[in-house]
């Protein structure tokens, strides 16, 4: 959960998000070192009164400033490609959930169950209870089991939407007439918040996503209650 004045990412709740955080720190350190070197060169060039005619035409320096950036780009590209492939991996999911975007709410279908489906609307400000978050709470949460591979099928009924939960490292576009898929594993119990991340109309800001990760036993109890109510 993000908090006011937060500068970094939310705490990771999935292995993929942990990898993304590590890659962010890796790339940020490279950018920091490059910025420091460039700043030092600028300050040195502005403040020094000495000149060296051999610097004006030097094969060695040209080789260095051509090869070094290429090596740096490789050091950034290889971890990035690795994470891209990891994010596309879907290995034997234990649960499949279809998330469909509407103007302006989400509906969820647990396709492994016969009649387990519901709509998820934002709770209005006047109906919030103490401890709930404004613009982020939904009347029905998407409940998933902890440490189980979950596949999400994402689509939309009307316009473009985007199903995004930052702490799980997920952002998948919801396109009418198209079924996109992604997968994740929640590494710890908790409640994780997200929002539609594609401008989809007047109430785009009012269709939150709430994912609740619980132990498998609690998930089975919840699914049984939902099926009984259905």
PDB file of C-alpha atoms in Angstrom:
ATOM      1  CA  UNK A   1       0.000   0.000   0.000  1.00  0.00           C
ATOM      2  CA  UNK A   2       1.432   3.363  -1.009  1.00  0.00           C
ATOM      3  CA  UNK A   3       1.611   6.132   1.561  1.00  0.00           C
ATOM      4  CA  UNK A   4       1.887   9.952   1.296  1.00  0.00           C
ATOM      5  CA  UNK A   5       5.285  11.325   0.192  1.00  0.00           C
ATOM      6  CA  UNK A   6       6.478   7.846  -0.776  1.00  0.00           C
ATOM      7  CA  UNK A   7       9.446   8.056  -3.151  1.00  0.00           C
ATOM      8  CA  UNK A   8       9.963   4.384  -4.011  1.00  0.00           C
ATOM      9  CA  UNK A   9       7.799   1.505  -5.133  1.00  0.00           C
ATOM     10  CA  UNK A  10       5.304  -0.349  -2.994  1.00  0.00           C
ATOM     11  CA  UNK A  11       6.562  -3.389  -1.101  1.00  0.00           C
ATOM     12  CA  UNK A  12       6.727  -6.412  -3.394  1.00  0.00           C
ATOM     13  CA  UNK A  13       4.078  -9.082  -2.877  1.00  0.00           C
ATOM     14  CA  UNK A  14       5.110 -11.421  -5.707  1.00  0.00           C
ATOM     15  CA  UNK A  15       8.381 -12.866  -7.003  1.00  0.00           C
ATOM     16  CA  UNK A  16       8.089 -10.924 -10.272  1.00  0.00           C
ATOM     17  CA  UNK A  17       7.705  -7.617  -8.428  1.00  0.00           C
ATOM     18  CA  UNK A  18      10.794  -8.442  -6.361  1.00  0.00           C
ATOM     19  CA  UNK A  19      12.716  -8.953  -9.608  1.00  0.00           C
ATOM     20  CA  UNK A  20      11.391  -5.644 -10.950  1.00  0.00           C
ATOM     21  CA  UNK A  21      12.546  -3.831  -7.797  1.00  0.00           C
ATOM     22  CA  UNK A  22      16.016  -5.364  -8.086  1.00  0.00           C
ATOM     23  CA  UNK A  23      16.225  -4.358 -11.757  1.00  0.00           C
ATOM     24  CA  UNK A  24      15.100  -0.827 -10.899  1.00  0.00           C
ATOM     25  CA  UNK A  25      17.882  -0.503  -8.317  1.00  0.00           C
ATOM     26  CA  UNK A  26      20.399  -1.959 -10.792  1.00  0.00           C
ATOM     27  CA  UNK A  27      19.440   0.490 -13.571  1.00  0.00           C
ATOM     28  CA  UNK A  28      19.232   3.427 -11.172  1.00  0.00           C
ATOM     29  CA  UNK A  29      22.775   2.801  -9.940  1.00  0.00           C
ATOM     30  CA  UNK A  30      24.076   2.783 -13.534  1.00  0.00           C
ATOM     31  CA  UNK A  31      22.252   6.046 -14.261  1.00  0.00           C
ATOM     32  CA  UNK A  32      23.676   7.543 -11.058  1.00  0.00           C
ATOM     33  CA  UNK A  33      27.256   6.598 -12.003  1.00  0.00           C
ATOM     34  CA  UNK A  34      26.846   7.975 -15.542  1.00  0.00           C
ATOM     35  CA  UNK A  35      25.370  11.230 -14.217  1.00  0.00           C
ATOM     36  CA  UNK A  36      28.238  11.594 -11.733  1.00  0.00           C
ATOM     37  CA  UNK A  37      30.858  11.049 -14.453  1.00  0.00           C
ATOM     38  CA  UNK A  38      29.208  13.520 -16.839  1.00  0.00           C
ATOM     39  CA  UNK A  39      28.879  16.130 -14.087  1.00  0.00           C
ATOM     40  CA  UNK A  40      32.545  15.704 -13.181  1.00  0.00           C
ATOM     41  CA  UNK A  41      33.615  16.127 -16.825  1.00  0.00           C
ATOM     42  CA  UNK A  42      31.469  19.256 -17.226  1.00  0.00           C
ATOM     43  CA  UNK A  43      32.879  20.820 -14.049  1.00  0.00           C
ATOM     44  CA  UNK A  44      36.437  19.920 -15.058  1.00  0.00           C
ATOM     45  CA  UNK A  45      36.012  21.377 -18.554  1.00  0.00           C
ATOM     46  CA  UNK A  46      34.505  24.612 -17.236  1.00  0.00           C
ATOM     47  CA  UNK A  47      36.957  25.222 -14.395  1.00  0.00           C
ATOM     48  CA  UNK A  48      40.326  24.107 -15.834  1.00  0.00           C
ATOM     49  CA  UNK A  49      42.516  26.543 -17.760  1.00  0.00           C
ATOM     50  CA  UNK A  50      44.779  23.869 -19.195  1.00  0.00           C
ATOM     51  CA  UNK A  51      44.350  22.404 -22.674  1.00  0.00           C
ATOM     52  CA  UNK A  52      45.837  19.334 -24.299  1.00  0.00           C
ATOM     53  CA  UNK A  53      45.985  19.213 -28.073  1.00  0.00           C
ATOM     54  CA  UNK A  54      46.243  15.409 -28.061  1.00  0.00           C
ATOM     55  CA  UNK A  55      42.716  15.118 -26.567  1.00  0.00           C
ATOM     56  CA  UNK A  56      41.234  16.852 -29.617  1.00  0.00           C
ATOM     57  CA  UNK A  57      42.043  13.848 -31.845  1.00  0.00           C
ATOM     58  CA  UNK A  58      42.582  10.547 -30.070  1.00  0.00           C
ATOM     59  CA  UNK A  59      41.685   7.113 -31.392  1.00  0.00           C
ATOM     60  CA  UNK A  60      41.913   5.577 -27.937  1.00  0.00           C
ATOM     61  CA  UNK A  61      39.359   7.943 -26.411  1.00  0.00           C
ATOM     62  CA  UNK A  62      36.960   7.441 -29.329  1.00  0.00           C
ATOM     63  CA  UNK A  63      37.184   3.663 -28.893  1.00  0.00           C
ATOM     64  CA  UNK A  64      36.509   3.984 -25.173  1.00  0.00           C
ATOM     65  CA  UNK A  65      33.454   6.232 -25.511  1.00  0.00           C
ATOM     66  CA  UNK A  66      32.039   3.925 -28.191  1.00  0.00           C
ATOM     67  CA  UNK A  67      32.636   0.568 -26.509  1.00  0.00           C
ATOM     68  CA  UNK A  68      31.817   1.602 -22.916  1.00  0.00           C
ATOM     69  CA  UNK A  69      28.215   2.737 -23.650  1.00  0.00           C
ATOM     70  CA  UNK A  70      27.635  -0.495 -25.591  1.00  0.00           C
ATOM     71  CA  UNK A  71      28.762  -2.543 -22.581  1.00  0.00           C
ATOM     72  CA  UNK A  72      26.517  -0.495 -20.281  1.00  0.00           C
ATOM     73  CA  UNK A  73      23.510  -1.053 -22.570  1.00  0.00           C
ATOM     74  CA  UNK A  74      24.177  -4.802 -22.524  1.00  0.00           C
ATOM     75  CA  UNK A  75      24.332  -4.755 -18.709  1.00  0.00           C
ATOM     76  CA  UNK A  76      20.886  -3.126 -18.705  1.00  0.00           C
ATOM     77  CA  UNK A  77      19.314  -5.114 -21.558  1.00  0.00           C
ATOM     78  CA  UNK A  78      20.123  -8.651 -20.376  1.00  0.00           C
ATOM     79  CA  UNK A  79      18.382  -8.403 -16.952  1.00  0.00           C
ATOM     80  CA  UNK A  80      15.495  -6.568 -18.616  1.00  0.00           C
ATOM     81  CA  UNK A  81      14.940  -9.333 -21.183  1.00  0.00           C
ATOM     82  CA  UNK A  82      15.151 -11.956 -18.446  1.00  0.00           C
ATOM     83  CA  UNK A  83      12.361 -10.258 -16.482  1.00  0.00           C
ATOM     84  CA  UNK A  84      10.239  -9.827 -19.634  1.00  0.00           C
ATOM     85  CA  UNK A  85      10.358 -13.573 -20.230  1.00  0.00           C
ATOM     86  CA  UNK A  86       9.656 -14.280 -16.553  1.00  0.00           C
ATOM     87  CA  UNK A  87       6.531 -12.099 -16.709  1.00  0.00           C
ATOM     88  CA  UNK A  88       5.231 -14.105 -19.686  1.00  0.00           C
ATOM     89  CA  UNK A  89       5.745 -17.488 -18.034  1.00  0.00           C
ATOM     90  CA  UNK A  90       2.491 -19.288 -17.174  1.00  0.00           C
ATOM     91  CA  UNK A  91       3.212 -22.712 -15.713  1.00  0.00           C
ATOM     92  CA  UNK A  92       0.309 -24.900 -14.613  1.00  0.00           C
ATOM     93  CA  UNK A  93      -1.900 -22.296 -12.867  1.00  0.00           C
ATOM     94  CA  UNK A  94      -3.886 -23.545  -9.894  1.00  0.00           C
ATOM     95  CA  UNK A  95      -6.630 -20.971 -10.433  1.00  0.00           C
ATOM     96  CA  UNK A  96      -7.922 -19.009 -13.428  1.00  0.00           C
ATOM     97  CA  UNK A  97      -9.867 -15.772 -13.004  1.00  0.00           C
ATOM     98  CA  UNK A  98     -11.397 -13.709 -15.783  1.00  0.00           C
ATOM     99  CA  UNK A  99     -11.449  -9.949 -15.112  1.00  0.00           C
ATOM    100  CA  UNK A 100     -13.719  -7.912 -17.389  1.00  0.00           C
ATOM    101  CA  UNK A 101     -13.641  -4.114 -17.387  1.00  0.00           C
ATOM    102  CA  UNK A 102     -16.860  -2.117 -17.687  1.00  0.00           C
ATOM    103  CA  UNK A 103     -17.702   1.552 -17.455  1.00  0.00           C
ATOM    104  CA  UNK A 104     -16.959   1.855 -14.553  1.00  0.00           C
ATOM    105  CA  UNK A 105     -16.513  -1.319 -12.547  1.00  0.00           C
ATOM    106  CA  UNK A 106     -14.858  -4.717 -12.761  1.00  0.00           C
ATOM    107  CA  UNK A 107     -16.471  -8.114 -12.939  1.00  0.00           C
ATOM    108  CA  UNK A 108     -14.704 -11.343 -11.971  1.00  0.00           C
ATOM    109  CA  UNK A 109     -15.419 -14.900 -13.071  1.00  0.00           C
ATOM    110  CA  UNK A 110     -13.712 -17.856 -11.403  1.00  0.00           C
ATOM    111  CA  UNK A 111     -13.691 -20.154 -14.425  1.00  0.00           C
ATOM    112  CA  UNK A 112     -12.722 -23.258 -12.405  1.00  0.00           C
ATOM    113  CA  UNK A 113     -16.085 -23.007 -10.599  1.00  0.00           C
ATOM    114  CA  UNK A 114     -19.499 -23.320 -12.149  1.00  0.00           C
ATOM    115  CA  UNK A 115     -21.304 -20.281 -10.739  1.00  0.00           C
ATOM    116  CA  UNK A 116     -18.688 -18.148  -9.030  1.00  0.00           C
ATOM    117  CA  UNK A 117     -18.834 -14.662 -10.525  1.00  0.00           C
ATOM    118  CA  UNK A 118     -19.519 -11.185  -9.171  1.00  0.00           C
ATOM    119  CA  UNK A 119     -19.204  -7.474  -9.924  1.00  0.00           C
ATOM    120  CA  UNK A 120     -16.844  -5.224  -7.997  1.00  0.00           C
ATOM    121  CA  UNK A 121     -17.883  -1.586  -7.503  1.00  0.00           C
ATOM    122  CA  UNK A 122     -16.074   1.161  -5.661  1.00  0.00           C
ATOM    123  CA  UNK A 123     -17.407   1.951  -2.178  1.00  0.00           C
ATOM    124  CA  UNK A 124     -18.512   5.584  -2.130  1.00  0.00           C
ATOM    125  CA  UNK A 125     -16.941   7.966   0.371  1.00  0.00           C
ATOM    126  CA  UNK A 126     -20.034   8.250   2.569  1.00  0.00           C
ATOM    127  CA  UNK A 127     -20.230   4.453   2.943  1.00  0.00           C
ATOM    128  CA  UNK A 128     -16.626   3.901   4.029  1.00  0.00           C
ATOM    129  CA  UNK A 129     -15.963   2.435   7.454  1.00  0.00           C
ATOM    130  CA  UNK A 130     -13.008   3.508   9.641  1.00  0.00           C
ATOM    131  CA  UNK A 131      -9.760   2.123   8.254  1.00  0.00           C
ATOM    132  CA  UNK A 132     -10.922   1.850   4.650  1.00  0.00           C
ATOM    133  CA  UNK A 133      -9.221   3.847   1.915  1.00  0.00           C
ATOM    134  CA  UNK A 134     -11.060   6.442  -0.144  1.00  0.00           C
ATOM    135  CA  UNK A 135     -11.278   5.649  -3.898  1.00  0.00           C
ATOM    136  CA  UNK A 136      -9.529   2.300  -3.367  1.00  0.00           C
ATOM    137  CA  UNK A 137     -12.066   0.086  -1.581  1.00  0.00           C
ATOM    138  CA  UNK A 138     -14.407  -2.212  -3.483  1.00  0.00           C
ATOM    139  CA  UNK A 139     -17.586  -3.894  -2.288  1.00  0.00           C
ATOM    140  CA  UNK A 140     -16.313  -7.291  -3.496  1.00  0.00           C
ATOM    141  CA  UNK A 141     -12.654  -8.233  -3.378  1.00  0.00           C
ATOM    142  CA  UNK A 142     -10.927 -10.642  -5.720  1.00  0.00           C
ATOM    143  CA  UNK A 143      -9.839 -13.370  -3.295  1.00  0.00           C
ATOM    144  CA  UNK A 144      -6.923 -15.641  -4.183  1.00  0.00           C
ATOM    145  CA  UNK A 145      -4.914 -18.325  -2.351  1.00  0.00           C
ATOM    146  CA  UNK A 146      -1.399 -17.499  -1.177  1.00  0.00           C
ATOM    147  CA  UNK A 147       1.623 -19.107  -2.873  1.00  0.00           C
ATOM    148  CA  UNK A 148      -0.494 -20.544  -5.682  1.00  0.00           C
ATOM    149  CA  UNK A 149       0.009 -19.680  -9.378  1.00  0.00           C
ATOM    150  CA  UNK A 150      -2.986 -17.621 -10.511  1.00  0.00           C
ATOM    151  CA  UNK A 151      -3.789 -16.878 -14.155  1.00  0.00           C
ATOM    152  CA  UNK A 152      -5.728 -13.700 -14.954  1.00  0.00           C
ATOM    153  CA  UNK A 153      -7.657 -13.410 -18.222  1.00  0.00           C
ATOM    154  CA  UNK A 154      -8.299  -9.738 -18.917  1.00  0.00           C
ATOM    155  CA  UNK A 155     -10.842  -8.284 -21.309  1.00  0.00           C
ATOM    156  CA  UNK A 156     -13.299  -5.386 -21.567  1.00  0.00           C
ATOM    157  CA  UNK A 157     -16.917  -4.989 -22.542  1.00  0.00           C
ATOM    158  CA  UNK A 158     -17.006  -1.413 -23.822  1.00  0.00           C
ATOM    159  CA  UNK A 159     -13.799   0.660 -24.004  1.00  0.00           C
ATOM    160  CA  UNK A 160     -10.109   0.169 -23.215  1.00  0.00           C
ATOM    161  CA  UNK A 161      -9.299  -0.492 -19.553  1.00  0.00           C
ATOM    162  CA  UNK A 162      -6.171  -1.724 -17.791  1.00  0.00           C
ATOM    163  CA  UNK A 163      -6.034  -4.140 -14.850  1.00  0.00           C
ATOM    164  CA  UNK A 164      -3.095  -3.064 -12.689  1.00  0.00           C
ATOM    165  CA  UNK A 165      -1.926  -3.987  -9.173  1.00  0.00           C
ATOM    166  CA  UNK A 166       1.505  -2.401  -8.509  1.00  0.00           C
ATOM    167  CA  UNK A 167       2.548  -4.498  -5.499  1.00  0.00           C
ATOM    168  CA  UNK A 168       1.992  -7.692  -7.518  1.00  0.00           C
ATOM    169  CA  UNK A 169       3.885  -6.363 -10.529  1.00  0.00           C
ATOM    170  CA  UNK A 170       0.870  -6.658 -12.851  1.00  0.00           C
ATOM    171  CA  UNK A 171      -0.466  -4.323 -15.520  1.00  0.00           C
ATOM    172  CA  UNK A 172      -2.473  -5.825 -18.364  1.00  0.00           C
ATOM    173  CA  UNK A 173      -4.599  -3.948 -20.900  1.00  0.00           C
ATOM    174  CA  UNK A 174      -8.265  -4.888 -21.168  1.00  0.00           C
ATOM    175  CA  UNK A 175      -9.301  -4.653 -24.815  1.00  0.00           C
ATOM    176  CA  UNK A 176     -12.851  -5.251 -26.093  1.00  0.00           C
ATOM    177  CA  UNK A 177     -12.996  -8.413 -28.205  1.00  0.00           C
ATOM    178  CA  UNK A 178      -9.544  -9.544 -27.078  1.00  0.00           C
ATOM    179  CA  UNK A 179      -8.509 -11.852 -24.232  1.00  0.00           C
ATOM    180  CA  UNK A 180      -5.126 -11.047 -22.706  1.00  0.00           C
ATOM    181  CA  UNK A 181      -3.580 -13.193 -20.018  1.00  0.00           C
ATOM    182  CA  UNK A 182      -0.972 -12.853 -17.312  1.00  0.00           C
ATOM    183  CA  UNK A 183      -0.048 -14.787 -14.198  1.00  0.00           C
ATOM    184  CA  UNK A 184       1.330 -14.117 -10.743  1.00  0.00           C
ATOM    185  CA  UNK A 185       1.986 -15.739  -7.374  1.00  0.00           C
ATOM    186  CA  UNK A 186       1.197 -13.895  -4.167  1.00  0.00           C
ATOM    187  CA  UNK A 187       4.112 -14.587  -1.840  1.00  0.00           C
ATOM    188  CA  UNK A 188       2.370 -13.416   1.345  1.00  0.00           C
ATOM    189  CA  UNK A 189      -1.149 -12.851   2.705  1.00  0.00           C
ATOM    190  CA  UNK A 190      -2.520  -9.341   2.473  1.00  0.00           C
ATOM    191  CA  UNK A 191      -4.801  -6.899   0.699  1.00  0.00           C
ATOM    192  CA  UNK A 192      -3.347  -5.310  -2.420  1.00  0.00           C
ATOM    193  CA  UNK A 193      -4.850  -2.297  -4.147  1.00  0.00           C
ATOM    194  CA  UNK A 194      -4.797  -1.190  -7.760  1.00  0.00           C
ATOM    195  CA  UNK A 195      -6.771   0.968 -10.167  1.00  0.00           C
ATOM    196  CA  UNK A 196      -7.713   1.064 -13.813  1.00  0.00           C
ATOM    197  CA  UNK A 197      -4.616   2.403 -15.572  1.00  0.00           C
ATOM    198  CA  UNK A 198      -6.108   3.319 -18.932  1.00  0.00           C
ATOM    199  CA  UNK A 199      -8.213   6.458 -19.318  1.00  0.00           C
ATOM    200  CA  UNK A 200     -11.667   5.030 -19.971  1.00  0.00           C
ATOM    201  CA  UNK A 201     -14.129   7.877 -19.523  1.00  0.00           C
ATOM    202  CA  UNK A 202     -15.640  10.201 -16.956  1.00  0.00           C
ATOM    203  CA  UNK A 203     -15.384   7.820 -13.991  1.00  0.00           C
ATOM    204  CA  UNK A 204     -12.001   6.344 -14.849  1.00  0.00           C
ATOM    205  CA  UNK A 205     -10.724   7.236 -11.357  1.00  0.00           C
ATOM    206  CA  UNK A 206     -13.523   5.328  -9.650  1.00  0.00           C
ATOM    207  CA  UNK A 207     -12.983   1.671 -10.582  1.00  0.00           C
ATOM    208  CA  UNK A 208     -10.486   0.303  -8.052  1.00  0.00           C
ATOM    209  CA  UNK A 209      -9.057  -3.218  -7.925  1.00  0.00           C
ATOM    210  CA  UNK A 210      -8.757  -4.999  -4.574  1.00  0.00           C
ATOM    211  CA  UNK A 211      -6.938  -8.336  -4.387  1.00  0.00           C
ATOM    212  CA  UNK A 212      -7.029 -10.238  -1.104  1.00  0.00           C
ATOM    213  CA  UNK A 213      -4.538 -13.068  -0.690  1.00  0.00           C
ATOM    214  CA  UNK A 214      -5.478 -15.602   1.986  1.00  0.00           C
ATOM    215  CA  UNK A 215      -4.316 -19.110   2.998  1.00  0.00           C
ATOM    216  CA  UNK A 216      -5.716 -21.933   0.885  1.00  0.00           C
ATOM    217  CA  UNK A 217      -8.051 -23.153   3.646  1.00  0.00           C
ATOM    218  CA  UNK A 218      -9.606 -19.687   3.996  1.00  0.00           C
ATOM    219  CA  UNK A 219      -9.965 -19.433   0.216  1.00  0.00           C
ATOM    220  CA  UNK A 220     -11.857 -22.720   0.087  1.00  0.00           C
ATOM    221  CA  UNK A 221     -14.185 -21.530   2.852  1.00  0.00           C
ATOM    222  CA  UNK A 222     -14.777 -18.248   1.021  1.00  0.00           C
ATOM    223  CA  UNK A 223     -15.491 -19.963  -2.302  1.00  0.00           C
ATOM    224  CA  UNK A 224     -17.951 -22.332  -0.582  1.00  0.00           C
ATOM    225  CA  UNK A 225     -19.820 -19.403   0.962  1.00  0.00           C
ATOM    226  CA  UNK A 226     -19.939 -17.574  -2.365  1.00  0.00           C
ATOM    227  CA  UNK A 227     -21.295 -20.634  -4.145  1.00  0.00           C
ATOM    228  CA  UNK A 228     -23.953 -21.065  -1.451  1.00  0.00           C
ATOM    229  CA  UNK A 229     -25.046 -17.417  -1.832  1.00  0.00           C
ATOM    230  CA  UNK A 230     -25.185 -17.842  -5.593  1.00  0.00           C
TER     231      UNK A 230
END
